[in-house]
C-alpha positions as MATLAB code, in Angstrom:
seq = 'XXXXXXXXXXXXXXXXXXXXXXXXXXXXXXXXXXXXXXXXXXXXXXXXXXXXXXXXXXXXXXXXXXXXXXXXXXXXXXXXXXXXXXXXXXXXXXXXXXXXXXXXXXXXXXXXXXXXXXXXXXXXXXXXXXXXXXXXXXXXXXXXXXXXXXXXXXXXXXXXXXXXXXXX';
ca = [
      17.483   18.368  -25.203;
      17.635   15.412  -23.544;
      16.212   14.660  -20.126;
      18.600   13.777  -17.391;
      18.589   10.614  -15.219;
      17.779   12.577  -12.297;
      14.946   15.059  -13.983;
      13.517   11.180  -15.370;
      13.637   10.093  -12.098;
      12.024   13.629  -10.373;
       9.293   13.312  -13.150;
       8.230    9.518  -12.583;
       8.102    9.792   -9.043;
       6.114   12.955   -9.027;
       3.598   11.153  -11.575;
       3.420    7.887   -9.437;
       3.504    9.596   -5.795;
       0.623    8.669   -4.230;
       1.588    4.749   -4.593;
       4.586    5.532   -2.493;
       1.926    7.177    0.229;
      -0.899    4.356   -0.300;
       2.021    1.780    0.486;
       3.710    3.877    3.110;
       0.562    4.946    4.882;
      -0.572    0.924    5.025;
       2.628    0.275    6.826;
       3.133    2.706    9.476;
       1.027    4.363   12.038;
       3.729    6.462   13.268;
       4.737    9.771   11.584;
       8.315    9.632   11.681;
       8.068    5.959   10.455;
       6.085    6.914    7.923;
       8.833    9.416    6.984;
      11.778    6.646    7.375;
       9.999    4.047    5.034;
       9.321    6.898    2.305;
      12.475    8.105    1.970;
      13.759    4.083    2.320;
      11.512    3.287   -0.608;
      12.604    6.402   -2.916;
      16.544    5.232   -2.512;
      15.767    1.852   -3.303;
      13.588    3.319   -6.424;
      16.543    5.348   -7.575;
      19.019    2.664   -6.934;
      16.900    0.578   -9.312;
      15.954    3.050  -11.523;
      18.548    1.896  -13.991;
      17.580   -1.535  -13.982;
      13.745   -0.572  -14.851;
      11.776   -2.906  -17.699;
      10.229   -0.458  -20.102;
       8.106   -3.998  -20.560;
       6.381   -3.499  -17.611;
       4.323   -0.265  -15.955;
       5.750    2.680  -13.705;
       3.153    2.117  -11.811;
       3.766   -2.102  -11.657;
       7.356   -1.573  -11.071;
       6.853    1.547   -8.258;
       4.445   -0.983   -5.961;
       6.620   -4.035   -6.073;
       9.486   -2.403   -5.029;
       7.627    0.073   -2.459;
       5.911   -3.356   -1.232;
       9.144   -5.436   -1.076;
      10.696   -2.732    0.870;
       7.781   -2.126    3.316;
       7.806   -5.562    4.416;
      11.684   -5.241    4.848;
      11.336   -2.083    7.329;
       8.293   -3.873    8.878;
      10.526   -7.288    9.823;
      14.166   -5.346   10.707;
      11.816   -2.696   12.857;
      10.248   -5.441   14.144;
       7.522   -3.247   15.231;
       3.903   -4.009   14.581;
       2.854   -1.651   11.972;
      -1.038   -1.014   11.060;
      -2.604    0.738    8.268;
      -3.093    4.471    8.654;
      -6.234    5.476   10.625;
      -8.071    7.198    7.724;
      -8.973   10.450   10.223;
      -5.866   10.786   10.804;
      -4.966   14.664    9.310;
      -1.633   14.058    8.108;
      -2.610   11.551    5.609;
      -3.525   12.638    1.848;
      -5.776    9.833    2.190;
      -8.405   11.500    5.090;
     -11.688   10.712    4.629;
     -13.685   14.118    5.180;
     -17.461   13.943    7.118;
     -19.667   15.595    4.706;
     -22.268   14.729    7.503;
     -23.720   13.117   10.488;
     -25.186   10.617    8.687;
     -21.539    8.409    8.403;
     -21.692    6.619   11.507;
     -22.119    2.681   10.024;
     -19.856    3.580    7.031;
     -17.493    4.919    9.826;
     -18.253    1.799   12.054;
     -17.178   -0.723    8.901;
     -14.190    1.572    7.916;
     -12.815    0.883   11.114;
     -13.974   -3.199   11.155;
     -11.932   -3.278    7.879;
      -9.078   -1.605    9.098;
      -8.467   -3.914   12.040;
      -9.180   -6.748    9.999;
      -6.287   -5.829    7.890;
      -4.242   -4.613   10.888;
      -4.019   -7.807   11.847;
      -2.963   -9.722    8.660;
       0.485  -10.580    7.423;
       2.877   -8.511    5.463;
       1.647  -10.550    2.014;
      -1.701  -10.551    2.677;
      -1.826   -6.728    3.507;
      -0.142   -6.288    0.308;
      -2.885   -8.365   -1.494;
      -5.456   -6.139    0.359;
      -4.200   -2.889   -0.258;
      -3.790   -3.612   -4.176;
      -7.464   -5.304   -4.728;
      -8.847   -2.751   -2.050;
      -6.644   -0.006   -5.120;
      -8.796   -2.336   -7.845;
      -5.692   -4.081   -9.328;
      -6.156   -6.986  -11.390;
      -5.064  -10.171  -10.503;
      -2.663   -9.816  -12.922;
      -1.337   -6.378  -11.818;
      -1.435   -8.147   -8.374;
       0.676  -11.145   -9.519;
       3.502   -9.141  -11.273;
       3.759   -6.800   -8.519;
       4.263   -9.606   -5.759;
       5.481  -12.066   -8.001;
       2.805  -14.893   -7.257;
       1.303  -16.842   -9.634;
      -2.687  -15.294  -10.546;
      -4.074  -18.438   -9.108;
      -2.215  -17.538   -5.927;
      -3.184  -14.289   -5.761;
      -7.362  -15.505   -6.867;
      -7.091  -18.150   -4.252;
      -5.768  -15.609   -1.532;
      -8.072  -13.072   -2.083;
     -11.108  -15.481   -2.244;
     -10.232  -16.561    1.460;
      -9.604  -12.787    3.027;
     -12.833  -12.108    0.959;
     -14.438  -15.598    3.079;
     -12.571  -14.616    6.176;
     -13.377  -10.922    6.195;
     -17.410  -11.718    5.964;
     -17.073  -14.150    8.375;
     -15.378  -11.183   10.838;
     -18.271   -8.626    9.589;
     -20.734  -11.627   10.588;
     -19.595  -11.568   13.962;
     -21.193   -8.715   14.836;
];
């Protein structure tokens, strides 16, 4: 029997979830933003769901659109959205203490995380994928820069970030 558009749909974004949460949880700090911009990025995914490229990944195609569409609720909100504090409990992406010992990894957590809150939308994107251990090439298709771009890019928030983490 064959599958239906809809259980094709169910299945791939069941498979490819936690990109949706990765992207959605780097964009919003707020809960019910965080629920606006999920279920913003799932129509857009089913609205384009017939024009997918069986060339390319699930997993390619999922984060450019997710990222596009972030970016799009971050400028119309016009609100500043940050990347998720890692504690917080609602996230599948919590960081548990396993013991008391955590304090400087806790300390740098949070020096990266305000480093990246206070990037731009393209630049968080760039972050978020090398920080997921893309390849510049993954990178590049997703947010359709050239590889140099994205090599260059990441080579100066790499410069810029130990320059931040030499500051103190």
């Amino acid at each position: 029997m064959k599958e239906s558009k809809k259980d094709k749909f169910l299945t791939t974004i069941d498979s490819h979830k936690k990109i949706i949460y990765k992207v959605v949880n780097s964009y919003c700090r707020n809960r019910e933003d965080r629920k606006d911009l999920e279920q913003e990025i799932i129509i857009q995914l089913w609205n384009s769901f017939d024009k997918y490229n069986a060339e390319y990944k699930y997993s390619t195609w999922m984060y450019r659109i997710a990222l596009n569409v972030a970016i799009s609720f971050y400028r119309k909100e016009k609100k500043w959205l940050v990347i998720n504090d890692f504690y917080n409990r609602d996230s599948i992406y919590t960081i548990e203490d396993q013991n008391d010992n955590k304090t400087e990894l806790d300390h740098n957590i949070k020096l990266l995380q305000e480093f990246i809150n206070r990037l731009n939308e393209l630049n968080k994107a760039l972050m978020l994928l090398y920080l997921e251990e893309k390849t510049y090439d993954e990178i590049a298709e997703i947010l359709g820069i050239s590889k140099t771009n994205v090599a260059t890019k990441i080579s100066r928030l790499k410069l810029k970030l130990k320059k931040e983490f030499k500051k103190i």
